[in-house]
Amino acid sequence: MSAFAERVLQDLRKIDELSKALAGRVSIKSTSGNPVNTVHLELDFPTAPSSSYPNQIQKKTLVKIELLSRYPFQEPMATITTPIYHPNVYSSGRVCLGAKWLPTQGLDLLVKRIIQIITFDNSILNEASPANRDALVWYRSASVANPGAFPTDKLIVKEPASSKIGWSNVPVGSEEKALVSCPFCRTSLRLAKGKKGNLTCPKCNAKFYVET
C-alpha cells in the first residue's frame, strides 16, 4: 500500500470515529478514486441556504472533499454542494478554510472546522477576509436582527475514553506484538496485538488511528 493510500485509510477511520462521537451526525456517503481521492460527506448540521434564513433552513449539508496530488502536504479542497449563504464560502460552494493546513492534521479535524463554519461559529468566522462579501453584509444585519438564530447549531464532540491508547499501554514483556508504521514520518514502531484506537507517534508527535 502506498503512503498516500495508507494516509487516506487512516483519515477515513478518523472520520468514522468522529461520526461515532457525534452520534452519526457525520456520514461518508461515497468515495471515489483508486486510491481514494474524493470523499462525499453528509453533515447533519443546519445552515443558511440564502438570505431568507432563519425563515428557510438547510437542515443537512453535503460536502465534497478532494485530496490533491501532493496530499497531505497540499491542503484538501472542500466544496459544499447544497445551498449555503456564508461569508467564508464562495458562491461556487468552495469553503475558505482560513487556518493554515498542516500535514499532520487529519481529515476529522478538517470536517470539524467545516461544521464550525457552516454553523456560523463566531470563534472562527472570518469577517476580515470574506469569500462572499454580500453574505457578510447580510450576516452582520441578520445576526443583529435575529441573535438567537446564530450559531445555527453547536459542535459538541464526546470522545470515548476507550478509543485512546498510548505507547505506555504496551506490556513490556508481551510476546504478541505487531509492527506499525507511522503514516506521517514512516517510523516503524511495535505495539501489542489486539489494540485499537488513536495514538501519538513518539517521534513526530503525529496522531493517528491504528488497529493491531
Backbone as JSON, one array per atom type, in Angstrom:
{
  "sequence": "MSAFAERVLQDLRKIDELSKALAGRVSIKSTSGNPVNTVHLELDFPTAPSSSYPNQIQKKTLVKIELLSRYPFQEPMATITTPIYHPNVYSSGRVCLGAKWLPTQGLDLLVKRIIQIITFDNSILNEASPANRDALVWYRSASVANPGAFPTDKLIVKEPASSKIGWSNVPVGSEEKALVSCPFCRTSLRLAKGKKGNLTCPKCNAKFYVET",
  "N": [[0.84, -1.2, 0.0], [0.57, 2.2, -0.87], [2.07, 5.21, 0.54], [0.34, 7.39, 0.35], [-2.19, 6.11, 0.0], [-2.34, 4.71, 2.42], [-2.37, 6.8, 4.24], [-4.82, 8.05, 3.57], [-6.59, 6.01, 4.22], [-6.27, 5.97, 6.99], [-7.35, 8.48, 7.51], [-10.04, 8.15, 6.75], [-10.84, 6.35, 8.68], [-10.61, 7.96, 10.92], [-12.62, 9.82, 10.4], [-14.78, 8.14, 10.63], [-14.61, 7.53, 13.35], [-15.13, 10.08, 14.35], [-17.75, 10.36, 13.5], [-19.02, 8.49, 15.14], [-18.56, 9.7, 17.61], [-20.16, 11.87, 17.32], [-22.68, 10.91, 17.28], [-23.55, 9.9, 14.79], [-23.97, 12.12, 13.2], [-22.28, 12.91, 11.25], [-21.56, 11.54, 8.16], [-20.13, 9.31, 5.78], [-20.93, 9.41, 2.52], [-20.11, 8.55, -0.01], [-17.16, 7.44, -1.8], [-14.46, 8.01, -4.11], [-12.04, 7.08, -6.65], [-8.85, 5.43, -6.96], [-6.01, 4.97, -5.42], [-8.41, 6.23, -2.95], [-9.45, 9.52, -3.6], [-11.4, 11.36, -3.43], [-13.97, 12.37, -1.3], [-17.28, 12.17, -0.29], [-19.41, 13.73, 1.92], [-22.07, 13.77, 4.35], [-23.38, 16.14, 6.44], [-25.1, 16.44, 9.31], [-26.02, 19.02, 10.16], [-27.56, 22.14, 10.56], [-27.76, 24.99, 8.32], [-27.54, 28.26, 6.74], [-29.33, 28.62, 3.82], [-29.73, 30.73, 2.16], [-30.28, 34.3, 1.97], [-32.69, 34.3, 3.15], [-32.74, 32.96, 5.5], [-33.53, 33.17, 9.0], [-35.96, 32.08, 8.17], [-36.01, 30.16, 6.2], [-34.34, 27.07, 6.26], [-31.43, 25.16, 5.7], [-31.32, 21.95, 6.34], [-29.54, 19.75, 6.27], [-26.15, 19.32, 5.23], [-24.23, 18.81, 2.35], [-20.97, 17.82, 1.51], [-18.08, 17.93, -0.51], [-14.93, 16.58, -0.46], [-11.8, 16.96, -1.77], [-8.78, 15.34, -2.37], [-5.77, 16.46, -3.19], [-2.95, 16.03, -5.49], [-0.54, 16.17, -4.02], [-1.25, 15.67, -1.44], [-0.69, 14.53, 1.93], [0.62, 16.97, 2.08], [-0.3, 19.03, 0.63], [-3.02, 21.2, 0.85], [-6.34, 19.96, 1.36], [-9.26, 20.27, -0.8], [-12.32, 21.67, -0.13], [-15.72, 21.56, -0.9], [-18.98, 22.76, -0.73], [-21.95, 21.3, -1.63], [-24.64, 21.65, -1.4], [-27.23, 24.18, -0.98], [-25.93, 27.2, 0.39], [-25.29, 30.14, 2.26], [-22.89, 32.1, 3.12], [-20.35, 34.03, 4.73], [-17.73, 32.99, 4.53], [-17.71, 31.18, 2.49], [-17.39, 30.64, -0.89], [-19.36, 31.68, -3.77], [-19.4, 29.56, -5.49], [-19.42, 27.42, -3.84], [-17.13, 26.51, -2.74], [-15.17, 26.15, 0.15], [-13.65, 28.53, 2.21], [-11.13, 27.87, 4.14], [-9.45, 29.17, 5.89], [-7.65, 28.76, 8.33], [-4.19, 27.78, 8.53], [-3.13, 24.92, 6.78], [-1.82, 21.9, 8.06], [0.34, 19.15, 7.46], [0.2, 17.11, 9.36], [-2.33, 17.15, 10.33], [-5.51, 15.55, 10.54], [-8.25, 14.42, 8.43], [-10.51, 14.41, 9.97], [-10.26, 16.61, 11.66], [-10.44, 18.62, 9.79], [-13.07, 18.26, 8.94], [-14.42, 18.89, 11.31], [-13.84, 21.63, 11.42], [-15.16, 22.53, 9.14], [-17.79, 22.04, 9.91], [-17.98, 23.89, 12.01], [-17.78, 26.19, 10.51], [-20.08, 26.15, 8.76], [-22.07, 26.31, 10.64], [-21.88, 28.83, 11.57], [-20.09, 29.45, 13.65], [-18.92, 31.69, 15.85], [-16.32, 31.85, 16.81], [-14.55, 31.15, 14.82], [-15.44, 32.37, 12.54], [-14.58, 34.36, 9.88], [-14.48, 37.63, 9.37], [-12.8, 39.48, 8.38], [-11.6, 38.76, 5.99], [-13.54, 38.06, 3.74], [-15.11, 35.5, 1.73], [-17.41, 35.8, 0.42], [-18.76, 38.71, 0.02], [-21.31, 39.88, -0.06], [-22.75, 38.06, 1.45], [-21.54, 38.49, 3.88], [-22.35, 41.11, 4.53], [-25.07, 40.65, 4.76], [-25.03, 38.76, 6.91], [-24.06, 40.29, 9.09], [-26.17, 42.05, 9.48], [-28.34, 40.27, 9.83], [-27.58, 38.82, 12.11], [-27.84, 40.67, 14.08], [-30.51, 41.35, 13.94], [-31.66, 38.85, 14.39], [-30.52, 37.48, 16.83], [-30.69, 35.05, 18.19], [-30.63, 33.17, 16.26], [-28.14, 32.52, 15.5], [-25.19, 30.91, 16.66], [-26.11, 28.43, 14.14], [-26.14, 25.91, 15.12], [-24.42, 23.77, 17.5], [-21.16, 22.44, 17.77], [-20.45, 19.63, 19.43], [-18.35, 17.38, 20.66], [-18.07, 14.18, 21.88], [-15.64, 12.4, 23.17], [-14.9, 9.02, 23.34], [-13.45, 7.4, 26.11], [-12.24, 4.94, 25.84], [-11.21, 4.89, 23.32], [-8.71, 5.83, 23.09], [-5.28, 5.19, 23.13], [-1.95, 4.65, 24.33], [1.64, 4.55, 23.91], [2.59, 3.73, 26.31], [0.82, 1.86, 27.14], [1.6, -0.57, 26.19], [2.51, -3.79, 27.06], [5.56, -4.55, 28.6], [6.78, -7.07, 28.63], [5.41, -8.44, 26.71], [4.87, -10.93, 24.23], [3.37, -11.04, 22.0], [3.38, -9.0, 19.54], [2.85, -6.3, 17.2], [4.02, -4.85, 14.16], [3.98, -1.49, 13.49], [3.62, 1.2, 11.25], [4.21, 4.63, 11.28], [2.05, 6.8, 9.6], [2.9, 9.28, 8.89], [5.66, 9.99, 9.43], [6.8, 7.65, 8.79], [8.12, 6.01, 10.57], [8.93, 2.9, 12.07], [7.22, 1.08, 14.5], [6.6, -0.81, 17.47], [3.75, -2.46, 18.72], [1.51, -3.86, 21.08], [-0.41, -6.73, 20.14], [-3.92, -6.85, 19.29], [-4.8, -4.37, 19.98], [-6.54, -1.24, 19.54], [-7.27, 2.07, 18.4], [-6.73, 5.64, 18.93], [-3.51, 7.07, 18.72], [-0.34, 8.6, 19.56], [2.51, 9.28, 17.68], [5.68, 8.62, 18.96], [7.91, 9.81, 17.88], [7.4, 11.85, 15.83], [5.21, 13.07, 16.88], [2.73, 13.01, 15.67], [-0.77, 12.32, 15.41], [-2.7, 9.39, 15.03], [-4.94, 6.76, 13.89], [-5.03, 3.31, 14.82], [-5.1, -0.24, 14.35], [-4.36, -3.36, 15.71]],
  "CA": [[0.0, 0.0, 0.0], [1.36, 3.43, -0.95], [1.95, 6.11, 1.69], [-0.88, 8.17, 0.13], [-3.34, 5.25, 0.27], [-2.35, 4.42, 3.85], [-2.8, 8.03, 4.94], [-6.25, 8.24, 3.33], [-7.27, 4.99, 5.02], [-6.27, 6.48, 8.36], [-8.28, 9.61, 7.56], [-11.41, 7.63, 6.71], [-11.1, 5.77, 10.0], [-10.81, 9.08, 11.84], [-13.95, 10.37, 10.15], [-15.7, 7.16, 11.21], [-14.57, 7.74, 14.79], [-15.82, 11.34, 14.59], [-19.17, 10.08, 13.32], [-19.48, 7.82, 16.37], [-18.53, 10.68, 18.69], [-21.24, 12.84, 17.06], [-23.94, 10.15, 17.18], [-23.95, 9.71, 13.41], [-24.3, 13.38, 12.52], [-21.35, 12.97, 10.11], [-21.54, 10.24, 7.49], [-19.5, 9.22, 4.47], [-21.94, 8.95, 1.56], [-19.42, 7.82, -1.07], [-15.77, 7.79, -2.09], [-14.07, 7.64, -5.48], [-10.6, 7.08, -6.88], [-8.1, 4.26, -6.51], [-6.64, 5.06, -4.11], [-9.46, 7.23, -2.76], [-9.01, 10.92, -3.63], [-12.58, 12.22, -3.27], [-14.87, 11.88, -0.26], [-18.55, 12.9, -0.18], [-19.92, 13.64, 3.28], [-23.32, 14.42, 4.74], [-23.28, 16.71, 7.77], [-26.44, 16.68, 9.84], [-25.96, 20.3, 10.88], [-28.28, 23.13, 9.77], [-27.07, 26.21, 7.91], [-28.36, 29.23, 6.0], [-29.25, 28.37, 2.39], [-29.82, 32.0, 1.45], [-30.55, 35.44, 2.86], [-34.01, 34.11, 3.75], [-32.56, 32.37, 6.83], [-33.92, 31.85, 9.5], [-37.26, 31.61, 7.7], [-35.7, 28.93, 5.5], [-33.15, 26.44, 6.83], [-30.88, 23.97, 5.04], [-31.18, 21.09, 7.51], [-28.35, 18.92, 6.14], [-25.18, 19.88, 4.31], [-23.39, 17.85, 1.63], [-19.64, 18.37, 1.28], [-17.14, 17.11, -1.29], [-13.53, 16.84, -0.1], [-10.88, 16.44, -2.8], [-7.41, 15.22, -1.92], [-4.95, 16.78, -4.35], [-1.86, 15.09, -5.78], [0.53, 16.2, -3.02], [-1.81, 15.44, -0.11], [-1.21, 15.54, 2.86], [1.42, 18.19, 2.12], [-1.1, 20.03, -0.05], [-4.32, 21.34, 1.52], [-7.51, 19.41, 0.65], [-10.23, 21.25, -1.28], [-13.66, 21.35, 0.36], [-16.78, 22.26, -1.62], [-20.33, 22.46, -0.26], [-22.76, 21.09, -2.84], [-26.02, 22.03, -1.11], [-27.31, 25.63, -0.85], [-25.39, 27.83, 1.59], [-25.01, 31.57, 2.12], [-21.97, 32.26, 4.25], [-19.23, 34.94, 4.41], [-16.48, 32.26, 4.27], [-17.94, 30.19, 1.43], [-17.56, 31.28, -2.19], [-20.63, 31.39, -4.43], [-19.24, 28.25, -6.13], [-19.54, 26.41, -2.8], [-15.82, 26.19, -2.16], [-15.02, 26.66, 1.51], [-12.4, 29.2, 2.56], [-10.87, 27.26, 5.45], [-8.84, 30.18, 6.77], [-6.48, 28.33, 9.09], [-3.12, 27.13, 7.76], [-3.18, 23.46, 6.79], [-0.6, 21.2, 8.46], [0.3, 17.76, 7.01], [-0.09, 16.2, 10.46], [-3.75, 17.2, 10.64], [-6.33, 14.53, 9.9], [-9.47, 14.93, 7.82], [-11.52, 14.63, 11.01], [-10.12, 18.0, 12.11], [-10.97, 19.43, 8.7], [-14.53, 18.14, 9.0], [-14.86, 19.68, 12.46], [-13.76, 23.04, 11.05], [-16.25, 22.79, 8.19], [-19.02, 22.11, 10.72], [-17.97, 25.18, 12.7], [-18.02, 27.24, 9.51], [-21.46, 26.16, 8.27], [-22.97, 26.66, 11.74], [-21.6, 30.22, 11.92], [-19.39, 29.52, 14.94], [-18.29, 33.01, 15.89], [-14.91, 31.76, 17.17], [-13.72, 31.0, 13.63], [-15.99, 33.12, 11.41], [-13.61, 35.37, 9.48], [-15.1, 38.78, 8.72], [-11.74, 40.34, 7.83], [-11.27, 38.35, 4.62], [-14.7, 37.26, 3.31], [-15.17, 34.89, 0.4], [-18.65, 36.3, -0.15], [-19.0, 40.0, 0.69], [-22.75, 40.07, 0.1], [-23.16, 37.23, 2.58], [-21.03, 39.14, 5.09], [-23.25, 42.24, 4.81], [-26.32, 40.04, 5.25], [-24.81, 38.14, 8.21], [-23.96, 41.33, 10.11], [-27.51, 42.56, 9.72], [-29.19, 39.19, 10.33], [-27.17, 38.42, 13.46], [-28.36, 41.69, 14.99], [-31.98, 41.24, 13.91], [-32.05, 37.54, 14.92], [-29.34, 36.97, 17.55], [-30.89, 33.67, 18.62], [-30.53, 32.26, 15.1], [-26.72, 32.23, 15.28], [-24.9, 29.96, 15.59], [-27.25, 27.6, 13.76], [-26.01, 24.69, 15.92], [-23.16, 23.7, 18.24], [-20.36, 21.22, 17.61], [-20.08, 19.06, 20.72], [-17.78, 16.06, 20.41], [-17.84, 13.38, 23.08], [-14.61, 11.4, 22.86], [-14.92, 7.86, 24.25], [-12.15, 7.19, 26.75], [-11.66, 3.67, 25.41], [-10.67, 4.97, 21.96], [-7.37, 6.39, 23.14], [-4.24, 4.34, 23.69], [-0.63, 5.25, 24.23], [2.72, 3.56, 23.88], [2.78, 3.25, 27.68], [-0.1, 0.74, 27.36], [2.16, -1.81, 25.65], [3.21, -4.57, 28.08], [6.98, -4.68, 28.31], [7.14, -8.46, 28.4], [4.48, -9.08, 25.78], [5.48, -11.57, 23.08], [2.49, -10.81, 20.86], [3.49, -7.61, 19.13], [2.65, -6.02, 15.78], [4.83, -3.75, 13.65], [3.13, -0.41, 13.0], [4.35, 2.32, 10.63], [3.56, 5.94, 11.37], [1.75, 7.25, 8.24], [3.43, 10.62, 8.65], [7.13, 10.01, 9.35], [7.17, 6.31, 8.34], [8.87, 5.3, 11.59], [8.37, 1.62, 12.44], [7.03, 1.01, 15.93], [5.99, -2.07, 17.9], [2.62, -2.29, 19.62], [0.93, -5.16, 21.42], [-1.51, -7.14, 19.29], [-5.24, -6.76, 19.9], [-5.07, -2.99, 20.37], [-7.05, -0.34, 18.53], [-7.58, 3.39, 18.92], [-5.9, 6.76, 18.5], [-2.28, 7.21, 19.48], [0.59, 9.64, 19.13], [3.83, 8.77, 17.35], [6.66, 9.18, 19.89], [8.98, 10.51, 17.17], [6.98, 13.11, 15.18], [4.07, 13.58, 17.63], [1.51, 12.98, 14.87], [-1.8, 11.46, 15.95], [-3.36, 8.58, 14.01], [-5.69, 5.6, 14.38], [-4.36, 2.05, 14.49], [-5.66, -1.5, 14.84], [-3.37, -4.44, 15.61]],
  "C": [[0.87, 1.24, 0.0], [1.13, 4.28, 0.29], [0.67, 6.94, 1.58], [-2.12, 7.35, 0.5], [-3.47, 4.94, 1.76], [-2.83, 5.62, 4.65], [-4.3, 8.24, 4.77], [-7.07, 7.23, 4.13], [-7.36, 5.42, 6.47], [-7.28, 7.61, 8.51], [-9.73, 9.14, 7.57], [-11.8, 6.99, 8.04], [-11.35, 6.88, 11.03], [-12.18, 9.72, 11.65], [-15.01, 9.45, 10.73], [-15.76, 7.31, 12.72], [-15.3, 9.03, 15.16], [-17.32, 11.15, 14.48], [-19.76, 9.44, 14.57], [-19.56, 8.81, 17.52], [-19.64, 11.71, 18.55], [-22.58, 12.14, 16.84], [-24.46, 10.07, 15.75], [-24.28, 10.98, 12.64], [-23.33, 13.7, 11.37], [-21.36, 11.6, 9.46], [-20.88, 10.34, 6.12], [-20.52, 8.63, 3.51], [-21.31, 8.14, 0.43], [-17.97, 8.27, -1.16], [-15.48, 7.4, -3.53], [-12.56, 7.77, -5.62], [-9.97, 5.81, -6.35], [-6.61, 4.57, -6.57], [-7.63, 6.23, -4.01], [-8.86, 8.65, -2.77], [-10.17, 11.9, -3.51], [-13.53, 11.58, -2.26], [-16.1, 12.78, -0.21], [-19.14, 12.66, 1.2], [-21.3, 14.28, 3.4], [-23.17, 14.86, 6.19], [-24.68, 17.07, 8.25], [-26.42, 17.9, 10.75], [-26.63, 21.36, 10.0], [-27.43, 24.35, 9.42], [-28.04, 27.11, 7.16], [-28.23, 28.96, 4.5], [-29.24, 29.64, 1.55], [-30.07, 33.11, 2.47], [-31.93, 35.33, 3.51], [-33.93, 33.42, 5.12], [-32.83, 33.44, 7.88], [-35.3, 31.36, 9.07], [-37.12, 30.3, 6.91], [-34.38, 28.38, 6.04], [-32.73, 25.25, 5.98], [-30.53, 23.01, 6.16], [-29.95, 20.2, 7.47], [-27.45, 19.5, 5.06], [-24.34, 18.78, 3.68], [-22.07, 18.52, 1.27], [-18.81, 17.39, 0.46], [-15.72, 17.54, -0.9], [-12.64, 16.16, -1.14], [-9.45, 16.47, -2.27], [-6.51, 15.37, -3.14], [-3.69, 15.91, -4.4], [-0.78, 15.04, -4.7], [-0.01, 16.07, -1.59], [-0.99, 14.37, 0.63], [-0.4, 16.83, 2.93], [0.72, 19.35, 1.42], [-2.5, 20.03, 0.57], [-5.45, 20.71, 0.71], [-8.42, 20.55, 0.19], [-11.61, 20.8, -0.83], [-14.69, 22.21, -0.36], [-18.13, 21.81, -1.09], [-21.24, 22.4, -1.48], [-24.26, 21.32, -2.61], [-26.06, 23.55, -0.9], [-26.74, 26.14, 0.47], [-25.07, 29.29, 1.27], [-24.18, 31.96, 3.33], [-20.8, 33.16, 3.84], [-17.94, 34.21, 4.03], [-16.64, 31.12, 3.28], [-18.2, 30.93, 0.12], [-18.9, 30.88, -2.82], [-20.59, 30.04, -5.14], [-19.43, 27.1, -5.13], [-18.22, 26.05, -2.16], [-15.66, 26.9, -0.81], [-13.65, 27.32, 1.68], [-12.08, 28.79, 4.0], [-10.17, 28.19, 6.42], [-7.56, 29.72, 7.43], [-5.47, 27.63, 8.19], [-3.2, 25.62, 7.91], [-1.82, 22.89, 7.17], [-0.72, 19.74, 8.04], [-0.07, 16.76, 8.1], [-1.56, 16.22, 10.86], [-4.49, 16.09, 9.9], [-7.58, 15.15, 9.3], [-10.58, 15.12, 8.84], [-11.46, 16.05, 11.54], [-10.66, 18.95, 11.06], [-12.49, 19.42, 8.73], [-15.09, 18.95, 10.17], [-14.87, 21.17, 12.12], [-14.88, 23.41, 10.08], [-17.57, 22.91, 8.93], [-19.1, 23.44, 11.44], [-18.26, 26.32, 11.73], [-19.5, 27.28, 9.14], [-22.46, 26.51, 9.37], [-22.74, 28.08, 12.24], [-21.02, 30.35, 13.33], [-18.58, 30.81, 14.95], [-16.8, 32.96, 16.19], [-14.0, 31.61, 15.96], [-14.27, 31.76, 12.42], [-15.09, 34.3, 11.1], [-14.29, 36.49, 8.69], [-14.07, 39.67, 8.04], [-11.43, 40.02, 6.38], [-12.39, 37.46, 4.07], [-14.55, 36.69, 1.92], [-16.41, 35.36, -0.35], [-19.05, 37.57, 0.6], [-20.49, 40.27, 0.9], [-23.27, 39.28, 1.29], [-22.69, 37.84, 3.9], [-21.94, 40.3, 5.5], [-24.57, 41.7, 5.38], [-26.14, 39.49, 6.66], [-24.76, 39.19, 9.32], [-25.33, 41.89, 10.47], [-28.4, 41.5, 10.36], [-28.86, 38.79, 11.76], [-27.63, 39.43, 14.51], [-29.88, 41.56, 15.09], [-32.47, 39.93, 14.54], [-30.89, 36.9, 15.68], [-29.47, 35.52, 17.98], [-30.75, 32.66, 17.5], [-29.09, 31.88, 14.79], [-26.04, 31.93, 16.61], [-26.1, 29.09, 15.28], [-27.27, 26.29, 14.54], [-24.68, 24.75, 16.65], [-22.46, 22.37, 17.97], [-19.91, 20.76, 18.98], [-19.63, 17.62, 20.49], [-17.52, 15.37, 21.74], [-16.87, 12.26, 22.72], [-14.68, 10.25, 23.84], [-13.54, 7.59, 24.8], [-11.47, 5.94, 26.23], [-11.0, 3.75, 24.04], [-9.24, 5.49, 21.93], [-6.39, 5.41, 23.78], [-2.91, 5.04, 23.53], [0.43, 4.17, 24.24], [2.98, 3.0, 25.27], [1.86, 2.08, 27.98], [0.48, -0.59, 26.9], [2.91, -2.56, 26.75], [4.66, -4.82, 27.68], [7.35, -6.1, 27.95], [6.25, -9.18, 27.41], [5.21, -9.67, 24.59], [4.67, -11.33, 21.82], [2.51, -9.34, 20.49], [3.31, -7.48, 17.62], [3.52, -4.84, 15.39], [3.9, -2.72, 13.01], [4.0, 0.69, 12.42], [3.56, 3.6, 10.8], [3.3, 6.44, 9.95], [2.33, 8.61, 7.89], [4.96, 10.64, 8.48], [7.7, 8.65, 8.94], [8.03, 5.54, 9.35], [8.17, 3.99, 11.95], [8.35, 1.5, 13.96], [6.36, -0.32, 16.28], [4.9, -1.8, 18.93], [2.01, -3.66, 19.89], [-0.26, -5.47, 20.51], [-2.84, -7.04, 20.05], [-5.6, -5.38, 20.37], [-5.73, -2.24, 19.22], [-7.4, 0.99, 19.18], [-6.65, 4.45, 18.37], [-4.65, 6.84, 19.35], [-1.39, 8.27, 18.85], [1.95, 9.03, 18.87], [4.86, 9.41, 18.28], [7.78, 9.95, 19.2], [8.54, 11.85, 16.6], [5.77, 13.75, 15.85], [2.76, 13.65, 16.84], [0.53, 12.0, 15.49], [-2.46, 10.68, 14.83], [-4.04, 7.38, 14.67], [-4.99, 4.32, 13.95], [-5.14, 0.89, 15.07], [-4.59, -2.57, 14.67], [-4.05, -5.79, 15.84]]
}
